[in-house]
Amino acid sequence: MKAKFSRVWMAAGVCAALGIVTVPAMAAKSAAAPSAAKADAKGDSKASAEKPLPSDAIASVNGVAIPKVSVDAMVKASGQPDSPQLRELFKGQLIANELLKQAAQKQHYDTRPEVQAAVEAAKTMIVTRAFMTEHLKAAPVSDADVKAKYDAVVATLGENEYHASVIAVRDAVTAQTVLDQLKKGSDFAALARQYSQGPNAAQGGQLNWVSFKTPITAGNTQNWPQPIAEALVKLPKGGVSSEPLQIGDQLWILRVDDKRATQIPKFEESAPLLRKQLEQVAMEKATAQMIGDLVKSARIQQ
């Protein structure tokens, strides 16, 4: 039973990735089932007059062939072992998708303005992506680049790292209400879920582990607001900020959930993620360069 559910969810993911409408498994199975009853109802003479399927098709829906390569693509995208059962599942999805498409076209849904706009938007995205894939030349990321990034990150870490939670509210009255309830022993995470409009409120306001070089200086706070970083390194484990901290248009109440000596991951463990980040930066730079070059040769009126 577990394997059956796994195939259904996997099929849904493949359909989404390939832009195919996902239909319930029972409907797909029904669509792929042999139409013997239908043939009997219409008479053997009409059924026998139907043209045989083309050699490169696995089914036909009202004369429209479903090519075998479509099933092949779905099997490949699924990452699952090829099997007759898997192919039957995907064939049913394709048949059901074709039935739905034909029904929609029969009622002229394809002529609706919102549908045409969506089609044009999808076409633009696909054409743009194909162009960028072929012409975008991002600078390669070397092993030395990855090691330099690792060393730079390690250099920003302090002696200790902190695990904090935060409750962020928009007015002083609510902030004082939260502080008063904390003094009475109320649970910080429950108050965060109730009052916070800040990060990870649904998870009790918990933030990621972070480490800072001390003393705290501007620009060296791991992209955290400087007042938060300064308060964090001063509070003891379990400590809560006695006053709300002004962060933009919010008031933050901070708690240090845990504190420990900074744990620096090994280079080998960090390298894949760092490489991916550097490749993303290189791609963004190459994209900006490409657009800049196109702007130079374009006439743009605003």
Tab-separated table of C-alpha atoms in Angstrom:
chain	number	residue	atom	x	y	z
A	1	MET	CA	0.000	0.000	0.000
A	2	LYS	CA	2.848	2.365	0.882
A	3	ALA	CA	4.484	1.745	-2.508
A	4	LYS	CA	1.171	2.476	-4.245
A	5	PHE	CA	0.833	5.862	-2.515
A	6	SER	CA	4.469	6.593	-3.312
A	7	ARG	CA	3.845	6.027	-7.024
A	8	VAL	CA	0.805	8.310	-6.951
A	9	TRP	CA	2.658	11.183	-5.280
A	10	MET	CA	5.677	10.677	-7.519
A	11	ALA	CA	3.427	10.778	-10.580
A	12	ALA	CA	1.928	14.050	-9.403
A	13	GLY	CA	5.405	15.549	-9.024
A	14	VAL	CA	6.452	14.449	-12.502
A	15	CYS	CA	3.274	15.850	-14.037
A	16	ALA	CA	3.883	19.189	-12.337
A	17	ALA	CA	7.498	19.294	-13.520
A	18	LEU	CA	6.514	18.534	-17.116
A	19	GLY	CA	3.549	20.906	-17.173
A	20	ILE	CA	0.949	18.132	-17.305
A	21	VAL	CA	-2.385	18.443	-15.506
A	22	THR	CA	-2.411	16.030	-12.563
A	23	VAL	CA	-5.575	13.929	-12.375
A	24	PRO	CA	-6.579	11.517	-9.591
A	25	ALA	CA	-5.001	8.086	-9.911
A	26	MET	CA	-8.406	6.412	-10.235
A	27	ALA	CA	-9.300	8.708	-13.134
A	28	ALA	CA	-5.967	8.048	-14.835
A	29	LYS	CA	-6.452	4.306	-14.389
A	30	SER	CA	-9.929	4.575	-15.863
A	31	ALA	CA	-8.603	6.551	-18.830
A	32	ALA	CA	-5.941	3.945	-19.544
A	33	ALA	CA	-8.277	0.964	-19.215
A	34	PRO	CA	-9.162	-0.936	-22.445
A	35	SER	CA	-12.366	0.371	-23.976
A	36	ALA	CA	-13.913	-3.026	-24.715
A	37	ALA	CA	-17.307	-1.999	-23.413
A	38	LYS	CA	-17.224	1.081	-25.626
A	39	ALA	CA	-16.376	-1.018	-28.657
A	40	ASP	CA	-19.232	-3.444	-27.917
A	41	ALA	CA	-21.678	-0.580	-27.571
A	42	LYS	CA	-20.759	0.909	-30.933
A	43	GLY	CA	-20.568	-2.403	-32.706
A	44	ASP	CA	-17.721	-4.587	-33.817
A	45	SER	CA	-17.797	-3.244	-37.379
A	46	LYS	CA	-16.996	0.322	-36.306
A	47	ALA	CA	-14.352	-0.799	-33.831
A	48	SER	CA	-12.639	-2.928	-36.448
A	49	ALA	CA	-12.630	0.040	-38.847
A	50	GLU	CA	-10.448	2.118	-36.511
A	51	LYS	CA	-6.963	2.701	-37.823
A	52	PRO	CA	-4.137	0.918	-36.007
A	53	LEU	CA	-1.954	3.026	-33.719
A	54	PRO	CA	1.168	4.561	-35.259
A	55	SER	CA	4.323	2.693	-34.309
A	56	ASP	CA	5.559	5.605	-32.198
A	57	ALA	CA	2.292	5.994	-30.218
A	58	ILE	CA	1.061	4.244	-27.083
A	59	ALA	CA	-2.545	5.442	-27.309
A	60	SER	CA	-4.925	7.608	-29.286
A	61	VAL	CA	-7.666	9.920	-28.009
A	62	ASN	CA	-10.292	10.811	-30.602
A	63	GLY	CA	-7.690	10.437	-33.309
A	64	VAL	CA	-4.937	12.362	-31.481
A	65	ALA	CA	-1.899	10.148	-30.900
A	66	ILE	CA	-0.149	9.996	-27.520
A	67	PRO	CA	3.532	9.530	-28.420
A	68	LYS	CA	5.636	6.935	-26.634
A	69	VAL	CA	8.371	9.532	-26.100
A	70	SER	CA	6.032	11.391	-23.725
A	71	VAL	CA	5.861	8.365	-21.434
A	72	ASP	CA	9.625	7.891	-21.811
A	73	ALA	CA	10.155	11.486	-20.639
A	74	MET	CA	7.903	10.999	-17.617
A	75	VAL	CA	9.671	7.786	-16.609
A	76	LYS	CA	13.041	9.516	-16.872
A	77	ALA	CA	11.855	12.566	-14.908
A	78	SER	CA	10.435	10.360	-12.149
A	79	GLY	CA	13.825	8.858	-11.282
A	80	GLN	CA	12.032	5.560	-10.600
A	81	PRO	CA	12.931	2.130	-12.001
A	82	ASP	CA	11.193	1.560	-15.340
A	83	SER	CA	8.321	-0.901	-15.101
A	84	PRO	CA	5.080	-1.759	-16.957
A	85	GLN	CA	3.079	-0.524	-13.949
A	86	LEU	CA	4.832	2.851	-13.965
A	87	ARG	CA	4.339	3.274	-17.706
A	88	GLU	CA	0.659	2.351	-17.377
A	89	LEU	CA	0.247	5.000	-14.676
A	90	PHE	CA	1.870	7.692	-16.817
A	91	LYS	CA	-0.031	6.606	-19.928
A	92	GLY	CA	-3.270	7.060	-17.996
A	93	GLN	CA	-2.185	10.546	-16.938
A	94	LEU	CA	-1.438	11.504	-20.551
A	95	ILE	CA	-4.718	10.115	-21.844
A	96	ALA	CA	-6.677	11.915	-19.119
A	97	ASN	CA	-4.757	15.108	-19.848
A	98	GLU	CA	-5.608	14.858	-23.560
A	99	LEU	CA	-9.274	14.245	-22.760
A	100	LEU	CA	-9.386	17.331	-20.560
A	101	LYS	CA	-7.577	19.418	-23.169
A	102	GLN	CA	-9.980	18.370	-25.921
A	103	ALA	CA	-13.009	19.059	-23.707
A	104	ALA	CA	-11.663	22.520	-22.902
A	105	GLN	CA	-10.911	23.292	-26.537
A	106	LYS	CA	-14.377	22.090	-27.587
A	107	GLN	CA	-15.842	24.763	-25.329
A	108	HIS	CA	-13.306	27.325	-26.610
A	109	TYR	CA	-11.484	27.834	-23.318
A	110	ASP	CA	-8.331	28.362	-25.375
A	111	THR	CA	-9.786	31.603	-26.773
A	112	ARG	CA	-10.393	33.176	-23.373
A	113	PRO	CA	-8.233	36.309	-22.835
A	114	GLU	CA	-6.873	35.131	-19.480
A	115	VAL	CA	-5.885	31.770	-20.994
A	116	GLN	CA	-4.174	33.400	-23.971
A	117	ALA	CA	-2.319	35.757	-21.620
A	118	ALA	CA	-1.129	32.817	-19.506
A	119	VAL	CA	-0.012	30.926	-22.630
A	120	GLU	CA	1.924	33.950	-23.853
A	121	ALA	CA	3.557	34.386	-20.440
A	122	ALA	CA	4.578	30.719	-20.379
A	123	LYS	CA	5.928	30.968	-23.926
A	124	THR	CA	7.959	34.050	-23.000
A	125	MET	CA	9.431	32.279	-19.978
A	126	ILE	CA	10.372	29.158	-21.958
A	127	VAL	CA	11.929	31.136	-24.834
A	128	THR	CA	13.857	33.358	-22.418
A	129	ARG	CA	15.122	30.381	-20.443
A	130	ALA	CA	16.260	28.620	-23.617
A	131	PHE	CA	18.077	31.770	-24.796
A	132	MET	CA	19.826	32.239	-21.448
A	133	THR	CA	20.807	28.571	-21.220
A	134	GLU	CA	22.462	28.791	-24.626
A	135	HIS	CA	24.099	32.209	-24.350
A	136	LEU	CA	24.750	32.879	-20.661
A	137	LYS	CA	28.394	32.274	-19.822
A	138	ALA	CA	28.964	32.429	-16.084
A	139	ALA	CA	32.534	32.498	-14.776
A	140	PRO	CA	33.598	29.029	-13.563
A	141	VAL	CA	34.023	28.521	-9.809
A	142	SER	CA	37.385	26.986	-8.950
A	143	ASP	CA	38.367	24.942	-5.898
A	144	ALA	CA	40.484	27.912	-4.820
A	145	ASP	CA	37.408	30.160	-4.970
A	146	VAL	CA	35.498	27.775	-2.726
A	147	LYS	CA	38.376	27.558	-0.218
A	148	ALA	CA	38.733	31.349	-0.147
A	149	LYS	CA	34.998	31.692	0.554
A	150	TYR	CA	35.234	29.132	3.351
A	151	ASP	CA	38.168	30.967	4.947
A	152	ALA	CA	36.310	34.283	4.666
A	153	VAL	CA	33.233	32.857	6.395
A	154	VAL	CA	35.278	31.270	9.182
A	155	ALA	CA	37.049	34.594	9.724
A	156	THR	CA	33.706	36.245	10.586
A	157	LEU	CA	32.924	33.764	13.371
A	158	GLY	CA	33.462	34.538	17.029
A	159	GLU	CA	34.381	32.392	19.985
A	160	ASN	CA	30.758	31.543	20.802
A	161	GLU	CA	27.580	30.950	18.839
A	162	TYR	CA	24.024	31.645	19.908
A	163	HIS	CA	20.611	30.143	19.349
A	164	ALA	CA	17.940	32.779	19.889
A	165	SER	CA	14.193	33.325	19.645
A	166	VAL	CA	12.430	36.608	19.011
A	167	ILE	CA	9.007	38.171	19.430
A	168	ALA	CA	8.535	41.149	17.091
A	169	VAL	CA	5.553	43.463	17.553
A	170	ARG	CA	4.564	46.839	16.114
A	171	ASP	CA	3.603	48.869	19.162
A	172	ALA	CA	4.878	49.568	22.664
A	173	VAL	CA	1.638	48.478	24.366
A	174	THR	CA	1.836	44.964	22.897
A	175	ALA	CA	5.566	44.788	23.664
A	176	GLN	CA	4.901	45.630	27.321
A	177	THR	CA	2.090	43.079	27.459
A	178	VAL	CA	4.502	40.410	26.245
A	179	LEU	CA	7.216	41.440	28.738
A	180	ASP	CA	4.721	41.405	31.608
A	181	GLN	CA	3.555	37.900	30.687
A	182	LEU	CA	7.132	36.674	30.405
A	183	LYS	CA	7.830	37.993	33.927
A	184	LYS	CA	4.849	35.959	35.127
A	185	GLY	CA	6.394	32.818	33.644
A	186	SER	CA	4.471	32.520	30.375
A	187	ASP	CA	6.032	30.365	27.658
A	188	PHE	CA	8.125	32.426	25.202
A	189	ALA	CA	7.308	30.241	22.199
A	190	ALA	CA	3.566	30.377	22.910
A	191	LEU	CA	3.701	34.178	23.175
A	192	ALA	CA	5.647	34.347	19.914
A	193	ARG	CA	2.967	32.317	18.135
A	194	GLN	CA	0.282	34.562	19.640
A	195	TYR	CA	1.808	38.027	19.223
A	196	SER	CA	4.866	38.014	16.976
A	197	GLN	CA	4.818	39.501	13.504
A	198	GLY	CA	8.498	38.707	13.008
A	199	PRO	CA	10.501	35.784	11.601
A	200	ASN	CA	9.429	32.193	12.322
A	201	ALA	CA	6.513	33.262	14.540
A	202	ALA	CA	4.710	29.976	13.849
A	203	GLN	CA	7.799	28.099	15.115
A	204	GLY	CA	7.909	30.071	18.362
A	205	GLY	CA	10.192	32.750	16.926
A	206	GLN	CA	13.248	30.465	16.805
A	207	LEU	CA	16.173	31.753	14.733
A	208	ASN	CA	19.203	29.931	13.343
A	209	TRP	CA	22.470	29.510	15.191
A	210	VAL	CA	24.742	32.508	14.671
A	211	SER	CA	28.221	33.612	15.722
A	212	PHE	CA	29.723	37.116	15.804
A	213	LYS	CA	33.199	38.511	16.189
A	214	THR	CA	33.284	40.581	19.374
A	215	PRO	CA	33.184	43.423	20.075
A	216	ILE	CA	30.326	43.896	17.613
A	217	THR	CA	31.122	46.357	14.837
A	218	ALA	CA	28.983	47.734	12.021
A	219	GLY	CA	28.958	45.496	8.939
A	220	ASN	CA	30.156	42.431	10.858
A	221	THR	CA	26.888	41.058	12.209
A	222	GLN	CA	26.139	38.226	9.732
A	223	ASN	CA	23.401	40.450	8.234
A	224	TRP	CA	21.606	40.573	11.580
A	225	PRO	CA	20.446	43.978	12.903
A	226	GLN	CA	23.302	45.394	14.963
A	227	PRO	CA	21.192	46.021	18.115
A	228	ILE	CA	20.159	42.355	18.104
A	229	ALA	CA	23.754	41.179	17.729
A	230	GLU	CA	24.907	43.476	20.538
A	231	ALA	CA	22.143	42.288	22.875
A	232	LEU	CA	22.678	38.638	21.981
A	233	VAL	CA	26.335	38.516	23.023
A	234	LYS	CA	25.570	40.217	26.359
A	235	LEU	CA	22.637	38.067	27.481
A	236	PRO	CA	23.240	34.830	29.401
A	237	LYS	CA	21.748	31.520	28.323
A	238	GLY	CA	18.010	31.708	28.986
A	239	GLY	CA	18.168	35.482	29.297
A	240	VAL	CA	15.489	37.782	27.854
A	241	SER	CA	16.012	41.386	26.814
A	242	SER	CA	14.630	43.620	29.579
A	243	GLU	CA	13.458	46.245	27.097
A	244	PRO	CA	12.175	45.871	23.528
A	245	LEU	CA	14.732	46.666	20.834
A	246	GLN	CA	13.742	49.034	18.022
A	247	ILE	CA	14.325	47.291	14.676
A	248	GLY	CA	12.860	49.310	11.822
A	249	ASP	CA	9.180	49.786	12.567
A	250	GLN	CA	9.083	46.816	14.950
A	251	LEU	CA	9.933	46.226	18.596
A	252	TRP	CA	11.865	43.001	19.180
A	253	ILE	CA	12.016	41.014	22.419
A	254	LEU	CA	14.955	38.621	22.385
A	255	ARG	CA	15.719	35.434	24.280
A	256	VAL	CA	18.935	33.403	24.217
A	257	ASP	CA	17.798	29.781	24.032
A	258	ASP	CA	21.283	28.312	23.998
A	259	LYS	CA	24.939	29.316	23.863
A	260	ARG	CA	27.986	27.195	23.053
A	261	ALA	CA	31.511	27.302	21.692
A	262	THR	CA	31.373	27.950	17.944
A	263	GLN	CA	31.263	24.725	15.977
A	264	ILE	CA	33.037	25.232	12.669
A	265	PRO	CA	32.119	22.629	10.045
A	266	LYS	CA	34.946	21.012	8.110
A	267	PHE	CA	35.774	22.416	4.688
A	268	GLU	CA	34.779	19.157	3.001
A	269	GLU	CA	31.304	19.371	4.561
A	270	SER	CA	30.817	23.022	3.627
A	271	ALA	CA	32.314	22.978	0.122
A	272	PRO	CA	29.233	21.765	-1.862
A	273	LEU	CA	26.955	24.475	-0.417
A	274	LEU	CA	29.596	27.187	-0.781
A	275	ARG	CA	30.231	26.180	-4.392
A	276	LYS	CA	26.523	26.362	-5.139
A	277	GLN	CA	26.331	29.839	-3.586
A	278	LEU	CA	29.325	31.045	-5.604
A	279	GLU	CA	27.887	29.598	-8.809
A	280	GLN	CA	24.641	31.437	-8.113
A	281	VAL	CA	26.539	34.698	-7.628
A	282	ALA	CA	28.472	34.083	-10.864
A	283	MET	CA	25.199	33.408	-12.693
A	284	GLU	CA	23.677	36.632	-11.341
A	285	LYS	CA	26.723	38.628	-12.439
A	286	ALA	CA	26.644	37.070	-15.907
A	287	THR	CA	22.918	37.795	-16.191
A	288	ALA	CA	23.450	41.424	-15.180
A	289	GLN	CA	26.259	41.694	-17.740
A	290	MET	CA	24.086	40.201	-20.485
A	291	ILE	CA	21.202	42.547	-19.746
A	292	GLY	CA	23.592	45.485	-19.580
A	293	ASP	CA	24.948	44.644	-23.027
A	294	LEU	CA	21.432	44.300	-24.423
A	295	VAL	CA	20.464	47.671	-22.950
A	296	LYS	CA	23.393	49.342	-24.705
A	297	SER	CA	22.166	48.213	-28.116
A	298	ALA	CA	18.465	48.780	-27.447
A	299	ARG	CA	16.167	51.796	-27.752
A	300	ILE	CA	14.172	51.909	-24.518
A	301	GLN	CA	11.510	54.512	-23.967
A	302	GLN	CA	9.916	54.965	-20.534
